[in-house]
């Protein structure tokens, strides 16, 4: 079956620095990838997505990179702010998504002042 | 405001006492899903529904039931709750089709004593 793993459960960065959160997946048939942000006491919030026919997508202060060769996904957050402190999950979908999303276990991003 | 609403947000109950967690979305989404979130295990799908009267098991369906009589509602039913169902539960919805991100409610924390 599918598995999704994150390289680090916790990432601590200085305010203003860039953050990079990584995710590895096992199923090469996965074709849609999403990053979610979960703040304390709330549900996962959609940040950005990318389809398997792309290798990079940019949003506001965020960039997602997809390397299908090594089955690796990353989320880059530019100029990290205190409000970025949260748990970040990668999630993937395979074959249209009837089975829903498979989630990684999350990386807790901690912002140091 | 587009949202997924879960009720209750918190519930403490006892083993064997039937309970229902309601989920409602106002975005006219076809697809709805329930997940549970446990420390070290991440988010795991319980049940999903692709449309009215169409439901299917996710990865961890044992001990749960669902129904989808209306498009906007997708209740999660625990007929005889047990302590191993103590968890944080999330309902999510999306448009049906490829590459549609799921939108999550703010969660229901269940404690089964």
mmCIF file of C-alpha atoms in Angstrom:
data_model
loop_
_atom_site.group_PDB
_atom_site.id
_atom_site.type_symbol
_atom_site.label_atom_id
_atom_site.label_comp_id
_atom_site.label_asym_id
_atom_site.label_seq_id
_atom_site.Cartn_x
_atom_site.Cartn_y
_atom_site.Cartn_z
ATOM 1 C CA UNK A 1 0.000 0.000 0.000
ATOM 2 C CA UNK A 2 0.910 3.624 -0.036
ATOM 3 C CA UNK A 3 3.055 5.166 2.604
ATOM 4 C CA UNK A 4 3.985 8.759 3.124
ATOM 5 C CA UNK A 5 6.822 9.782 5.373
ATOM 6 C CA UNK A 6 8.293 13.016 6.523
ATOM 7 C CA UNK A 7 11.972 13.439 7.174
ATOM 8 C CA UNK A 8 11.670 15.449 10.389
ATOM 9 C CA UNK A 9 8.887 15.519 12.989
ATOM 10 C CA UNK A 10 10.028 18.927 14.239
ATOM 11 C CA UNK A 11 11.699 21.828 12.439
ATOM 12 C CA UNK A 12 12.849 24.939 14.252
ATOM 13 C CA UNK A 13 13.689 28.073 12.248
ATOM 14 C CA UNK A 14 14.443 31.698 12.980
ATOM 15 C CA UNK A 15 11.778 34.247 12.170
ATOM 16 C CA UNK A 16 12.547 35.702 8.749
ATOM 17 C CA UNK A 17 14.453 32.655 7.509
ATOM 18 C CA UNK A 18 13.174 30.301 4.839
ATOM 19 C CA UNK A 19 11.715 26.945 5.899
ATOM 20 C CA UNK A 20 11.849 23.720 3.936
ATOM 21 C CA UNK A 21 9.645 20.813 4.905
ATOM 22 C CA UNK A 22 10.177 17.498 3.167
ATOM 23 C CA UNK A 23 8.000 14.519 2.358
ATOM 24 C CA UNK A 24 8.743 11.169 0.722
ATOM 25 C CA UNK A 25 6.186 8.819 -0.752
ATOM 26 C CA UNK A 26 6.286 5.257 -1.972
ATOM 27 C CA UNK A 27 3.617 4.914 -4.658
ATOM 28 C CA UNK A 28 4.869 6.061 -8.038
ATOM 29 C CA UNK A 29 1.263 6.092 -9.300
ATOM 30 C CA UNK A 30 0.386 8.975 -6.971
ATOM 31 C CA UNK A 31 -0.671 11.850 -9.160
ATOM 32 C CA UNK A 32 -1.863 14.696 -6.972
ATOM 33 C CA UNK A 33 -0.148 16.173 -3.952
ATOM 34 C CA UNK A 34 -1.327 18.651 -1.360
ATOM 35 C CA UNK A 35 0.244 20.477 1.545
ATOM 36 C CA UNK A 36 -1.926 21.222 4.552
ATOM 37 C CA UNK A 37 -1.264 23.405 7.581
ATOM 38 C CA UNK A 38 -2.823 22.486 10.916
ATOM 39 C CA UNK A 39 -2.846 24.996 13.742
ATOM 40 C CA UNK A 40 -3.599 23.991 17.294
ATOM 41 C CA UNK A 41 -7.287 23.265 17.796
ATOM 42 C CA UNK A 42 -8.148 23.482 14.124
ATOM 43 C CA UNK A 43 -8.544 21.219 11.152
ATOM 44 C CA UNK A 44 -6.025 20.916 8.317
ATOM 45 C CA UNK A 45 -6.080 23.952 6.073
ATOM 46 C CA UNK A 46 -5.222 23.728 2.375
ATOM 47 C CA UNK A 47 -2.019 25.594 1.449
ATOM 48 C CA UNK A 48 -0.990 24.549 -2.033
ATOM 49 C CA UNK A 49 -1.247 21.615 -4.397
ATOM 50 C CA UNK A 50 0.628 20.222 -7.361
ATOM 51 C CA UNK A 51 -0.191 17.707 -10.046
ATOM 52 C CA UNK A 52 2.198 15.012 -11.164
ATOM 53 C CA UNK A 53 2.719 16.665 -14.556
ATOM 54 C CA UNK A 54 4.417 19.605 -12.833
ATOM 55 C CA UNK A 55 7.618 19.859 -10.831
ATOM 56 C CA UNK A 56 7.159 23.259 -9.225
ATOM 57 C CA UNK A 57 4.313 25.492 -8.207
ATOM 58 C CA UNK A 58 4.371 28.795 -6.385
ATOM 59 C CA UNK A 59 1.884 30.536 -4.189
ATOM 60 C CA UNK A 60 2.113 33.480 -1.880
ATOM 61 C CA UNK A 61 5.351 32.935 0.080
ATOM 62 C CA UNK A 62 5.107 29.185 -0.521
ATOM 63 C CA UNK A 63 6.601 26.938 -3.174
ATOM 64 C CA UNK A 64 6.033 23.231 -3.655
ATOM 65 C CA UNK A 65 8.620 21.123 -5.464
ATOM 66 C CA UNK A 66 7.920 17.636 -6.760
ATOM 67 C CA UNK A 67 10.624 15.172 -7.778
ATOM 68 C CA UNK A 68 8.882 12.129 -9.176
ATOM 69 C CA UNK A 69 12.142 10.333 -9.908
ATOM 70 C CA UNK A 70 12.969 9.986 -6.226
ATOM 71 C CA UNK A 71 9.360 10.313 -5.048
ATOM 72 C CA UNK A 72 10.028 13.417 -2.978
ATOM 73 C CA UNK A 73 7.921 16.481 -2.255
ATOM 74 C CA UNK A 74 8.935 19.643 -0.436
ATOM 75 C CA UNK A 75 7.261 22.786 0.835
ATOM 76 C CA UNK A 76 9.288 25.960 1.007
ATOM 77 C CA UNK A 77 8.039 28.885 3.072
ATOM 78 C CA UNK A 78 9.791 32.184 2.436
ATOM 79 C CA UNK A 79 10.495 34.698 5.202
ATOM 80 C CA UNK A 80 8.905 32.588 7.922
ATOM 81 C CA UNK A 81 6.589 34.477 10.284
ATOM 82 C CA UNK A 82 5.235 33.615 13.739
ATOM 83 C CA UNK A 83 1.863 32.815 12.161
ATOM 84 C CA UNK A 84 3.515 30.022 10.193
ATOM 85 C CA UNK A 85 3.965 28.024 13.381
ATOM 86 C CA UNK A 86 1.864 24.880 12.876
ATOM 87 C CA UNK A 87 2.024 21.230 11.905
ATOM 88 C CA UNK A 88 2.432 20.729 8.171
ATOM 89 C CA UNK A 89 1.187 17.616 6.403
ATOM 90 C CA UNK A 90 1.789 16.383 2.924
ATOM 91 C CA UNK A 91 -1.030 14.355 1.423
ATOM 92 C CA UNK A 92 -1.293 12.477 -1.800
ATOM 93 C CA UNK A 93 -3.991 11.083 -3.989
ATOM 94 C CA UNK A 94 -3.820 8.253 -6.457
ATOM 95 C CA UNK A 95 -6.038 7.528 -9.435
ATOM 96 C CA UNK A 96 -8.753 10.154 -9.085
ATOM 97 C CA UNK A 97 -9.012 10.095 -5.334
ATOM 98 C CA UNK A 98 -12.029 7.923 -4.623
ATOM 99 C CA UNK A 99 -10.103 6.479 -1.712
ATOM 100 C CA UNK A 100 -9.334 9.910 -0.365
ATOM 101 C CA UNK A 101 -6.028 11.273 0.748
ATOM 102 C CA UNK A 102 -3.062 9.480 2.266
ATOM 103 C CA UNK A 103 -1.384 11.728 4.793
ATOM 104 C CA UNK A 104 2.137 11.952 6.070
ATOM 105 C CA UNK A 105 2.576 12.130 9.824
ATOM 106 C CA UNK A 106 3.339 15.818 9.927
ATOM 107 C CA UNK A 107 6.207 18.201 10.696
ATOM 108 C CA UNK A 108 5.839 20.654 13.530
ATOM 109 C CA UNK A 109 7.307 23.979 12.432
ATOM 110 C CA UNK A 110 8.527 26.081 15.344
ATOM 111 C CA UNK A 111 9.425 29.724 14.795
ATOM 112 C CA UNK A 112 12.175 31.154 16.981
ATOM 113 C CA UNK A 113 12.027 34.926 17.569
ATOM 114 C CA UNK B 1 -18.794 31.539 4.392
ATOM 115 C CA UNK B 2 -17.791 28.210 2.879
ATOM 116 C CA UNK B 3 -17.228 25.736 5.653
ATOM 117 C CA UNK B 4 -17.429 22.236 7.045
ATOM 118 C CA UNK B 5 -19.170 22.168 10.428
ATOM 119 C CA UNK B 6 -18.832 19.367 12.943
ATOM 120 C CA UNK B 7 -20.790 18.865 16.153
ATOM 121 C CA UNK B 8 -20.058 18.380 18.908
ATOM 122 C CA UNK B 9 -16.525 19.764 19.141
ATOM 123 C CA UNK B 10 -15.865 17.850 22.355
ATOM 124 C CA UNK B 11 -17.539 14.828 23.921
ATOM 125 C CA UNK B 12 -16.741 12.634 26.886
ATOM 126 C CA UNK B 13 -18.873 9.516 27.123
ATOM 127 C CA UNK B 14 -18.817 5.930 28.326
ATOM 128 C CA UNK B 15 -18.237 2.607 26.659
ATOM 129 C CA UNK B 16 -21.250 1.245 24.818
ATOM 130 C CA UNK B 17 -23.343 4.407 24.709
ATOM 131 C CA UNK B 18 -24.263 5.113 21.089
ATOM 132 C CA UNK B 19 -23.187 8.486 19.750
ATOM 133 C CA UNK B 20 -23.373 10.436 16.527
ATOM 134 C CA UNK B 21 -21.027 13.138 15.307
ATOM 135 C CA UNK B 22 -22.642 15.341 12.717
ATOM 136 C CA UNK B 23 -20.923 16.909 9.718
ATOM 137 C CA UNK B 24 -22.419 19.457 7.391
ATOM 138 C CA UNK B 25 -20.949 21.344 4.440
ATOM 139 C CA UNK B 26 -22.382 24.311 2.560
ATOM 140 C CA UNK B 27 -20.271 24.086 -0.597
ATOM 141 C CA UNK B 28 -22.453 21.602 -2.516
ATOM 142 C CA UNK B 29 -19.582 19.117 -2.504
ATOM 143 C CA UNK B 30 -20.234 15.615 -3.744
ATOM 144 C CA UNK B 31 -17.384 13.958 -1.843
ATOM 145 C CA UNK B 32 -17.293 13.724 1.952
ATOM 146 C CA UNK B 33 -15.010 11.787 4.228
ATOM 147 C CA UNK B 34 -14.232 11.052 7.867
ATOM 148 C CA UNK B 35 -10.735 10.783 9.312
ATOM 149 C CA UNK B 36 -9.344 10.118 12.738
ATOM 150 C CA UNK B 37 -6.111 11.634 13.949
ATOM 151 C CA UNK B 38 -3.975 9.881 16.536
ATOM 152 C CA UNK B 39 -0.504 10.742 17.837
ATOM 153 C CA UNK B 40 2.190 8.990 15.839
ATOM 154 C CA UNK B 41 -0.332 7.652 13.321
ATOM 155 C CA UNK B 42 -1.406 10.807 11.545
ATOM 156 C CA UNK B 43 -4.735 11.117 9.757
ATOM 157 C CA UNK B 44 -6.422 7.899 8.693
ATOM 158 C CA UNK B 45 -9.576 7.629 6.642
ATOM 159 C CA UNK B 46 -12.579 5.913 8.248
ATOM 160 C CA UNK B 47 -15.330 6.145 5.632
ATOM 161 C CA UNK B 48 -16.030 8.201 2.553
ATOM 162 C CA UNK B 49 -18.949 9.043 0.321
ATOM 163 C CA UNK B 50 -18.849 9.979 -3.342
ATOM 164 C CA UNK B 51 -22.435 11.184 -3.401
ATOM 165 C CA UNK B 52 -25.856 10.737 -1.825
ATOM 166 C CA UNK B 53 -26.487 7.100 -0.856
ATOM 167 C CA UNK B 54 -22.966 6.086 -1.919
ATOM 168 C CA UNK B 55 -20.578 5.248 0.916
ATOM 169 C CA UNK B 56 -17.486 3.077 1.220
ATOM 170 C CA UNK B 57 -14.947 1.948 3.788
ATOM 171 C CA UNK B 58 -11.655 3.695 4.259
ATOM 172 C CA UNK B 59 -8.601 2.346 6.016
ATOM 173 C CA UNK B 60 -10.008 2.020 9.550
ATOM 174 C CA UNK B 61 -13.810 1.472 9.328
ATOM 175 C CA UNK B 62 -14.236 -1.042 12.169
ATOM 176 C CA UNK B 63 -16.631 0.174 14.853
ATOM 177 C CA UNK B 64 -18.064 2.995 12.761
ATOM 178 C CA UNK B 65 -21.051 3.583 10.527
ATOM 179 C CA UNK B 66 -21.981 6.453 8.256
ATOM 180 C CA UNK B 67 -24.941 7.554 6.193
ATOM 181 C CA UNK B 68 -25.403 9.994 3.334
ATOM 182 C CA UNK B 69 -29.083 10.737 2.920
ATOM 183 C CA UNK B 70 -28.531 14.329 1.903
ATOM 184 C CA UNK B 71 -25.715 15.907 -0.013
ATOM 185 C CA UNK B 72 -24.739 18.341 2.699
ATOM 186 C CA UNK B 73 -24.694 15.954 5.684
ATOM 187 C CA UNK B 74 -22.459 12.999 6.510
ATOM 188 C CA UNK B 75 -22.874 11.826 10.112
ATOM 189 C CA UNK B 76 -20.451 9.435 11.789
ATOM 190 C CA UNK B 77 -22.112 6.892 14.060
ATOM 191 C CA UNK B 78 -20.475 4.891 16.819
ATOM 192 C CA UNK B 79 -23.029 2.232 17.746
ATOM 193 C CA UNK B 80 -21.089 0.875 20.722
ATOM 194 C CA UNK B 81 -18.089 3.102 21.409
ATOM 195 C CA UNK B 82 -14.984 1.612 22.977
ATOM 196 C CA UNK B 83 -11.932 3.301 24.562
ATOM 197 C CA UNK B 84 -9.801 2.623 21.461
ATOM 198 C CA UNK B 85 -12.064 5.023 19.597
ATOM 199 C CA UNK B 86 -10.875 7.892 21.743
ATOM 200 C CA UNK B 87 -9.429 10.205 19.154
ATOM 201 C CA UNK B 88 -9.684 13.482 17.250
ATOM 202 C CA UNK B 89 -12.081 13.181 14.324
ATOM 203 C CA UNK B 90 -12.212 15.298 11.192
ATOM 204 C CA UNK B 91 -14.831 15.555 8.505
ATOM 205 C CA UNK B 92 -13.780 16.747 5.057
ATOM 206 C CA UNK B 93 -15.478 17.511 1.772
ATOM 207 C CA UNK B 94 -14.525 18.284 -1.804
ATOM 208 C CA UNK B 95 -15.892 18.494 -5.290
ATOM 209 C CA UNK B 96 -15.847 15.112 -6.975
ATOM 210 C CA UNK B 97 -13.231 14.555 -9.640
ATOM 211 C CA UNK B 98 -9.527 14.513 -10.101
ATOM 212 C CA UNK B 99 -7.292 16.912 -8.256
ATOM 213 C CA UNK B 100 -9.794 18.396 -5.860
ATOM 214 C CA UNK B 101 -8.406 19.384 -2.449
ATOM 215 C CA UNK B 102 -10.438 18.387 0.568
ATOM 216 C CA UNK B 103 -11.674 21.029 3.009
ATOM 217 C CA UNK B 104 -11.714 20.074 6.661
ATOM 218 C CA UNK B 105 -13.847 20.887 9.653
ATOM 219 C CA UNK B 106 -12.270 21.951 12.932
ATOM 220 C CA UNK B 107 -12.495 18.524 14.509
ATOM 221 C CA UNK B 108 -14.354 16.647 17.216
ATOM 222 C CA UNK B 109 -12.427 15.366 20.197
ATOM 223 C CA UNK B 110 -14.020 12.179 21.547
ATOM 224 C CA UNK B 111 -13.074 10.557 24.834
ATOM 225 C CA UNK B 112 -14.577 7.146 25.513
ATOM 226 C CA UNK B 113 -14.202 6.070 29.136
#
